[in-house]
């Protein structure tokens, strides 16, 4: 009988072997030994900022109805829109199994420059950075003032990523401290927090960050684009505007939205004080931005002889596309609007190589009609100009030649419109002045010809075409040049403006209007924008200020159009068609006029 | 060795040999994870990852790469432990029949496994691996031979073997599933268990597809340009959440490698003639037809498959809406709804087949003339034989040899027939 028992015991003298730390493997501690390494980690925290300058990753740009595309836009696989092969949001393809623009996990074009840039990963990186850099025994060559600033920047980013998720998903879990990777299931499965708690938490982070952020970037050559104090205050104002908006503020559809323990995740009732806060914080952001030298953009002129009309046009156009314009409170150089954005908005002004001017971004007629008349009022409110025959045609006369080519026959709706209409839209017969104007002036310059068989007409059956005949001029920098060598067009990119000063003005005006009615500052700040756009202010006698209250969001549109969707400022259900701010507002306010 | 003991002596005529074996062992294995993860317990970061860098400056002139964590430190990583018990018996009866039986059980703990319940909110950029799982495998091996010379020129040698091996997951790193999704838990199933969708039948038409749970985020209604519709496979919404997605996968079938393998055969000799045969078989296995490999009409890498007769005989068409046809709606493209394997590595009961079979593996009939008979030809030995391998296979699956598994159009298993003459001078 054989009974064998084999016992293998671990050796006892392995200590020397196990103590060897390999010297060719970098561990997280290595990132926090020196300033040069820690700086990389700081930039890592920045790298997750959503790429809004790329139409594919900009969550609002193509997902709603501000911009319309061909059903199958060539070489543009955007999950926000969809193609014949992929279902997108705008074409009704949003679904839970493969959520489009999923910033939560970083898939389906949610957020970053590629997949994998889920914002929870960003938050974990921020927390790793904060844990290490707050420890004074680490990164010993980092000076205290710089250390304080870096901590403030990353604290801001942590708040911003939370804010971004909050905006997309409503109540979210809050990750203030990283959870250990070996934590048991009950610890890693964290719960969503009620909406108000999320807002207060994010607002608190921004309050921590703001005082230690620089008001102005002094080292423009290496640091422009980093976070400043006005940026932090602007995001705080946006956060509270979101909280005050009827979508989250006592939204009756979500009053019974509870988690599994019965905790109410949405505020139970409407709180008007949130508008007060939103107004207060927006004003604080404006004051900080203006103190830091931000002002409404003005075109500084050029050596060419240009008419006043064209100079005003350029002031309006370049407010968006000028690099580091004075009104760009926050522009992100990591996400620049280059070929991908501009070529898709550009009509073919000459027979340049197809594909260099892709023409796909089209403004729907609703947007076309939304711009004001030349008197600065909505076209159906203008008592002096009759727009009822808007789809008949007439010939342009000489006095209109800086807007529409003289003698060109085009639609009535294109005549007698506000300067912004001509600055932001291109259309059949419309002038598209650029730096490379063949005449070197704004006389006899580029004109869009967009009828069938013409250069910009919808003759390209392959998907480089414009659905409505209205091109989104706003996104294209005026320096885009047709090169002589017939190679097509060179576009001058610009850091995507995440926040512009007029955004803050409008946020302030909207919040103040909601909390106190159309008094004082509401009109002051609206008029600053109207004046820049070449319109008379609302405060002039003769204009009925009673009209203002319901229509601020509508008026916001013309300033922020084609940059992003302020979807969440409106309650979505019933009141908004599509998911655009251009839709209607609360029912009680819909009774205007 | 029981038969060597004193008390056993009276029995040794009948039981010539009786031996019991038992072993118990406890071993650790550090051959876990993959070789690149040698320093598993340490974190690893890429310090110059351009994808996670950033650029600042007026002319975008200041760029620094970023840091990507490719592994998080885990000081608790340890080796896998395995506890093994073997019990065995060797028995020899009547000086002819020999029987060897082995039973084993192997319980493994600390199995290294990716943690599956880490929620996205943890924000991890690398998968976490930990010693979390436990599993157990057990089985029986039986081998028997029977050798006997009956005299009068008759002799025989018979042999058979039988193996049964199965495994069970004892502990698995998974979330606690709700009562409507209990089937998602792997605990208690075989470690090699396959999971897949339950295919109910084919959709009658597009309208039925539109009124059924959405499958895999697709668009129902082929006629409207949707991704699936009438004639495509309809799957069961197991958790009743109104959509078919990966949470509707259940354990289906047996593992793809058989749990039972057996063989038997033997040789019978009478004077100069001998005949030997051998059968082998397996049971308790499933396999899944790789439907894209046999899909007709589809251009795949520039070539098309011929139309299999079974498909031609039984397929869904508008005219003949056979809801249980062998082949769903024909298409000139792969229909992702139907062939989930190559799309998502998923499968369904539609393509699942029983992998059991019994094969007539080989047979040989030989004739060895007595040395006296061949001496006059100057030969010292001679053998004439007729042999064959893979003569027949019995299986419930008729389309192709079940041992080929899911890829039916591969190079088939051959039958070989030999007629031979061996002579030695």
PDB file of N, CA and C in Angstrom, chain B residues 347-402:
ATOM      1  N   UNK B 347     -22.733  33.996 -29.424  1.00  0.00           N
ATOM      2  CA  UNK B 347     -23.348  32.939 -30.195  1.00  0.00           C
ATOM      3  C   UNK B 347     -24.764  32.720 -29.695  1.00  0.00           C
ATOM      4  N   UNK B 348     -25.453  31.791 -30.320  1.00  0.00           N
ATOM      5  CA  UNK B 348     -26.819  31.553 -29.908  1.00  0.00           C
ATOM      6  C   UNK B 348     -27.155  30.092 -30.118  1.00  0.00           C
ATOM      7  N   UNK B 349     -28.303  29.731 -29.574  1.00  0.00           N
ATOM      8  CA  UNK B 349     -28.718  28.338 -29.708  1.00  0.00           C
ATOM      9  C   UNK B 349     -29.058  27.998 -31.148  1.00  0.00           C
ATOM     10  N   UNK B 350     -29.256  29.018 -31.977  1.00  0.00           N
ATOM     11  CA  UNK B 350     -29.607  28.717 -33.360  1.00  0.00           C
ATOM     12  C   UNK B 350     -28.521  27.897 -34.042  1.00  0.00           C
ATOM     13  N   UNK B 351     -27.292  28.221 -33.727  1.00  0.00           N
ATOM     14  CA  UNK B 351     -26.158  27.566 -34.394  1.00  0.00           C
ATOM     15  C   UNK B 351     -25.536  26.486 -33.516  1.00  0.00           C
ATOM     16  N   UNK B 352     -26.157  26.193 -32.389  1.00  0.00           N
ATOM     17  CA  UNK B 352     -25.568  25.216 -31.486  1.00  0.00           C
ATOM     18  C   UNK B 352     -25.940  23.806 -31.929  1.00  0.00           C
ATOM     19  N   UNK B 353     -24.986  22.936 -31.913  1.00  0.00           N
ATOM     20  CA  UNK B 353     -25.235  21.549 -32.297  1.00  0.00           C
ATOM     21  C   UNK B 353     -24.611  20.613 -31.282  1.00  0.00           C
ATOM     22  N   UNK B 354     -25.159  19.395 -31.238  1.00  0.00           N
ATOM     23  CA  UNK B 354     -24.657  18.373 -30.346  1.00  0.00           C
ATOM     24  C   UNK B 354     -23.377  17.787 -30.930  1.00  0.00           C
ATOM     25  N   UNK B 355     -22.310  17.845 -30.151  1.00  0.00           N
ATOM     26  CA  UNK B 355     -21.025  17.389 -30.675  1.00  0.00           C
ATOM     27  C   UNK B 355     -20.714  15.930 -30.401  1.00  0.00           C
ATOM     28  N   UNK B 356     -21.653  15.177 -29.833  1.00  0.00           N
ATOM     29  CA  UNK B 356     -21.357  13.767 -29.512  1.00  0.00           C
ATOM     30  C   UNK B 356     -21.219  12.952 -30.781  1.00  0.00           C
ATOM     31  N   UNK B 357     -20.329  12.010 -30.728  1.00  0.00           N
ATOM     32  CA  UNK B 357     -20.224  11.109 -31.872  1.00  0.00           C
ATOM     33  C   UNK B 357     -19.553   9.822 -31.449  1.00  0.00           C
ATOM     34  N   UNK B 358     -19.704   8.838 -32.269  1.00  0.00           N
ATOM     35  CA  UNK B 358     -18.987   7.580 -32.100  1.00  0.00           C
ATOM     36  C   UNK B 358     -18.374   7.283 -33.455  1.00  0.00           C
ATOM     37  N   UNK B 359     -17.084   7.032 -33.447  1.00  0.00           N
ATOM     38  CA  UNK B 359     -16.389   6.856 -34.712  1.00  0.00           C
ATOM     39  C   UNK B 359     -15.806   5.456 -34.797  1.00  0.00           C
ATOM     40  N   UNK B 360     -15.990   4.816 -35.939  1.00  0.00           N
ATOM     41  CA  UNK B 360     -15.325   3.556 -36.229  1.00  0.00           C
ATOM     42  C   UNK B 360     -13.938   3.950 -36.708  1.00  0.00           C
ATOM     43  N   UNK B 361     -12.996   3.976 -35.786  1.00  0.00           N
ATOM     44  CA  UNK B 361     -11.734   4.648 -36.052  1.00  0.00           C
ATOM     45  C   UNK B 361     -10.845   3.833 -36.992  1.00  0.00           C
ATOM     46  N   UNK B 362     -10.660   2.590 -36.654  1.00  0.00           N
ATOM     47  CA  UNK B 362      -9.867   1.796 -37.590  1.00  0.00           C
ATOM     48  C   UNK B 362     -10.178   0.311 -37.490  1.00  0.00           C
ATOM     49  N   UNK B 363      -9.802  -0.389 -38.512  1.00  0.00           N
ATOM     50  CA  UNK B 363      -9.990  -1.845 -38.564  1.00  0.00           C
ATOM     51  C   UNK B 363      -8.851  -2.419 -39.387  1.00  0.00           C
ATOM     52  N   UNK B 364      -8.441  -3.599 -39.007  1.00  0.00           N
ATOM     53  CA  UNK B 364      -7.366  -4.224 -39.772  1.00  0.00           C
ATOM     54  C   UNK B 364      -7.582  -5.725 -39.766  1.00  0.00           C
ATOM     55  N   UNK B 365      -7.519  -6.278 -40.930  1.00  0.00           N
ATOM     56  CA  UNK B 365      -7.645  -7.725 -41.071  1.00  0.00           C
ATOM     57  C   UNK B 365      -6.316  -8.207 -41.645  1.00  0.00           C
ATOM     58  N   UNK B 366      -5.707  -9.144 -40.941  1.00  0.00           N
ATOM     59  CA  UNK B 366      -4.373  -9.544 -41.392  1.00  0.00           C
ATOM     60  C   UNK B 366      -4.231 -11.062 -41.505  1.00  0.00           C
ATOM     61  N   UNK B 367      -3.298 -11.448 -42.273  1.00  0.00           N
ATOM     62  CA  UNK B 367      -3.000 -12.878 -42.449  1.00  0.00           C
ATOM     63  C   UNK B 367      -1.492 -13.029 -42.387  1.00  0.00           C
ATOM     64  N   UNK B 368      -1.041 -13.863 -41.401  1.00  0.00           N
ATOM     65  CA  UNK B 368       0.391 -14.121 -41.247  1.00  0.00           C
ATOM     66  C   UNK B 368       0.626 -15.612 -41.493  1.00  0.00           C
ATOM     67  N   UNK B 369       1.066 -15.966 -42.623  1.00  0.00           N
ATOM     68  CA  UNK B 369       1.263 -17.405 -42.882  1.00  0.00           C
ATOM     69  C   UNK B 369       2.342 -17.983 -41.956  1.00  0.00           C
ATOM     70  N   UNK B 370       2.213 -19.260 -41.652  1.00  0.00           N
ATOM     71  CA  UNK B 370       3.190 -19.922 -40.767  1.00  0.00           C
ATOM     72  C   UNK B 370       4.560 -19.896 -41.446  1.00  0.00           C
ATOM     73  N   UNK B 371       5.608 -19.790 -40.674  1.00  0.00           N
ATOM     74  CA  UNK B 371       6.947 -19.739 -41.286  1.00  0.00           C
ATOM     75  C   UNK B 371       7.188 -20.925 -42.208  1.00  0.00           C
ATOM     76  N   UNK B 372       6.647 -22.089 -41.845  1.00  0.00           N
ATOM     77  CA  UNK B 372       6.855 -23.266 -42.688  1.00  0.00           C
ATOM     78  C   UNK B 372       6.325 -23.083 -44.101  1.00  0.00           C
ATOM     79  N   UNK B 373       5.228 -22.370 -44.203  1.00  0.00           N
ATOM     80  CA  UNK B 373       4.586 -22.218 -45.508  1.00  0.00           C
ATOM     81  C   UNK B 373       5.385 -21.317 -46.444  1.00  0.00           C
ATOM     82  N   UNK B 374       6.125 -20.360 -45.861  1.00  0.00           N
ATOM     83  CA  UNK B 374       6.760 -19.375 -46.732  1.00  0.00           C
ATOM     84  C   UNK B 374       8.239 -19.628 -46.907  1.00  0.00           C
ATOM     85  N   UNK B 375       8.741 -20.594 -46.158  1.00  0.00           N
ATOM     86  CA  UNK B 375      10.172 -20.814 -46.194  1.00  0.00           C
ATOM     87  C   UNK B 375      10.632 -21.172 -47.607  1.00  0.00           C
ATOM     88  N   UNK B 376       9.816 -21.926 -48.287  1.00  0.00           N
ATOM     89  CA  UNK B 376      10.247 -22.389 -49.606  1.00  0.00           C
ATOM     90  C   UNK B 376      10.367 -21.226 -50.603  1.00  0.00           C
ATOM     91  N   UNK B 377       9.747 -20.105 -50.262  1.00  0.00           N
ATOM     92  CA  UNK B 377       9.936 -18.922 -51.133  1.00  0.00           C
ATOM     93  C   UNK B 377      11.103 -18.060 -50.683  1.00  0.00           C
ATOM     94  N   UNK B 378      11.802 -18.551 -49.673  1.00  0.00           N
ATOM     95  CA  UNK B 378      12.962 -17.793 -49.196  1.00  0.00           C
ATOM     96  C   UNK B 378      12.597 -16.641 -48.284  1.00  0.00           C
ATOM     97  N   UNK B 379      11.421 -16.699 -47.705  1.00  0.00           N
ATOM     98  CA  UNK B 379      10.992 -15.587 -46.851  1.00  0.00           C
ATOM     99  C   UNK B 379      11.064 -16.000 -45.405  1.00  0.00           C
ATOM    100  N   UNK B 380      11.388 -15.052 -44.548  1.00  0.00           N
ATOM    101  CA  UNK B 380      11.376 -15.356 -43.124  1.00  0.00           C
ATOM    102  C   UNK B 380      10.048 -14.958 -42.483  1.00  0.00           C
ATOM    103  N   UNK B 381       9.429 -13.937 -42.977  1.00  0.00           N
ATOM    104  CA  UNK B 381       8.100 -13.594 -42.463  1.00  0.00           C
ATOM    105  C   UNK B 381       7.299 -12.895 -43.550  1.00  0.00           C
ATOM    106  N   UNK B 382       6.023 -12.956 -43.366  1.00  0.00           N
ATOM    107  CA  UNK B 382       5.159 -12.356 -44.375  1.00  0.00           C
ATOM    108  C   UNK B 382       3.847 -11.976 -43.725  1.00  0.00           C
ATOM    109  N   UNK B 383       3.296 -10.828 -44.134  1.00  0.00           N
ATOM    110  CA  UNK B 383       1.975 -10.434 -43.622  1.00  0.00           C
ATOM    111  C   UNK B 383       1.219  -9.755 -44.755  1.00  0.00           C
ATOM    112  N   UNK B 384       0.032 -10.202 -44.912  1.00  0.00           N
ATOM    113  CA  UNK B 384      -0.869  -9.578 -45.882  1.00  0.00           C
ATOM    114  C   UNK B 384      -1.975  -8.928 -45.066  1.00  0.00           C
ATOM    115  N   UNK B 385      -2.297  -7.695 -45.336  1.00  0.00           N
ATOM    116  CA  UNK B 385      -3.320  -7.068 -44.506  1.00  0.00           C
ATOM    117  C   UNK B 385      -4.155  -6.073 -45.294  1.00  0.00           C
ATOM    118  N   UNK B 386      -5.288  -5.846 -44.725  1.00  0.00           N
ATOM    119  CA  UNK B 386      -6.236  -4.883 -45.275  1.00  0.00           C
ATOM    120  C   UNK B 386      -6.585  -3.972 -44.099  1.00  0.00           C
ATOM    121  N   UNK B 387      -6.319  -2.696 -44.228  1.00  0.00           N
ATOM    122  CA  UNK B 387      -6.629  -1.844 -43.080  1.00  0.00           C
ATOM    123  C   UNK B 387      -7.358  -0.588 -43.551  1.00  0.00           C
ATOM    124  N   UNK B 388      -8.059   0.007 -42.604  1.00  0.00           N
ATOM    125  CA  UNK B 388      -8.812   1.215 -42.937  1.00  0.00           C
ATOM    126  C   UNK B 388      -8.902   2.072 -41.691  1.00  0.00           C
ATOM    127  N   UNK B 389      -8.864   3.381 -41.875  1.00  0.00           N
ATOM    128  CA  UNK B 389      -9.129   4.267 -40.737  1.00  0.00           C
ATOM    129  C   UNK B 389     -10.308   5.174 -41.093  1.00  0.00           C
ATOM    130  N   UNK B 390     -10.950   5.618 -40.047  1.00  0.00           N
ATOM    131  CA  UNK B 390     -12.116   6.503 -40.194  1.00  0.00           C
ATOM    132  C   UNK B 390     -13.168   5.901 -41.121  1.00  0.00           C
ATOM    133  N   UNK B 391     -13.627   4.741 -40.744  1.00  0.00           N
ATOM    134  CA  UNK B 391     -14.578   4.061 -41.619  1.00  0.00           C
ATOM    135  C   UNK B 391     -15.969   4.663 -41.556  1.00  0.00           C
ATOM    136  N   UNK B 392     -16.364   5.046 -40.347  1.00  0.00           N
ATOM    137  CA  UNK B 392     -17.739   5.541 -40.233  1.00  0.00           C
ATOM    138  C   UNK B 392     -17.845   6.394 -38.989  1.00  0.00           C
ATOM    139  N   UNK B 393     -18.836   7.226 -38.962  1.00  0.00           N
ATOM    140  CA  UNK B 393     -19.081   8.007 -37.763  1.00  0.00           C
ATOM    141  C   UNK B 393     -20.584   8.078 -37.562  1.00  0.00           C
ATOM    142  N   UNK B 394     -20.984   7.923 -36.307  1.00  0.00           N
ATOM    143  CA  UNK B 394     -22.400   8.024 -35.988  1.00  0.00           C
ATOM    144  C   UNK B 394     -22.606   9.261 -35.139  1.00  0.00           C
ATOM    145  N   UNK B 395     -23.487  10.137 -35.538  1.00  0.00           N
ATOM    146  CA  UNK B 395     -23.683  11.376 -34.800  1.00  0.00           C
ATOM    147  C   UNK B 395     -25.052  11.930 -35.130  1.00  0.00           C
ATOM    148  N   UNK B 396     -25.560  12.755 -34.250  1.00  0.00           N
ATOM    149  CA  UNK B 396     -26.838  13.398 -34.540  1.00  0.00           C
ATOM    150  C   UNK B 396     -26.666  14.506 -35.555  1.00  0.00           C
ATOM    151  N   UNK B 397     -25.448  14.949 -35.749  1.00  0.00           N
ATOM    152  CA  UNK B 397     -25.173  16.052 -36.654  1.00  0.00           C
ATOM    153  C   UNK B 397     -24.762  15.496 -38.004  1.00  0.00           C
ATOM    154  N   UNK B 398     -25.491  15.849 -39.052  1.00  0.00           N
ATOM    155  CA  UNK B 398     -25.292  15.181 -40.331  1.00  0.00           C
ATOM    156  C   UNK B 398     -24.566  16.022 -41.373  1.00  0.00           C
ATOM    157  N   UNK B 399     -24.395  17.337 -41.123  1.00  0.00           N
ATOM    158  CA  UNK B 399     -23.896  18.184 -42.207  1.00  0.00           C
ATOM    159  C   UNK B 399     -22.447  17.904 -42.552  1.00  0.00           C
ATOM    160  N   UNK B 400     -21.659  17.714 -41.546  1.00  0.00           N
ATOM    161  CA  UNK B 400     -20.265  17.347 -41.797  1.00  0.00           C
ATOM    162  C   UNK B 400     -19.772  16.601 -40.581  1.00  0.00           C
ATOM    163  N   UNK B 401     -18.518  16.157 -40.660  1.00  0.00           N
ATOM    164  CA  UNK B 401     -17.963  15.394 -39.547  1.00  0.00           C
ATOM    165  C   UNK B 401     -17.972  16.250 -38.279  1.00  0.00           C
ATOM    166  N   UNK B 402     -18.628  15.806 -37.230  1.00  0.00           N
ATOM    167  CA  UNK B 402     -18.737  16.664 -36.040  1.00  0.00           C
ATOM    168  C   UNK B 402     -17.394  16.992 -35.403  1.00  0.00           C
TER     169      UNK B 402
END
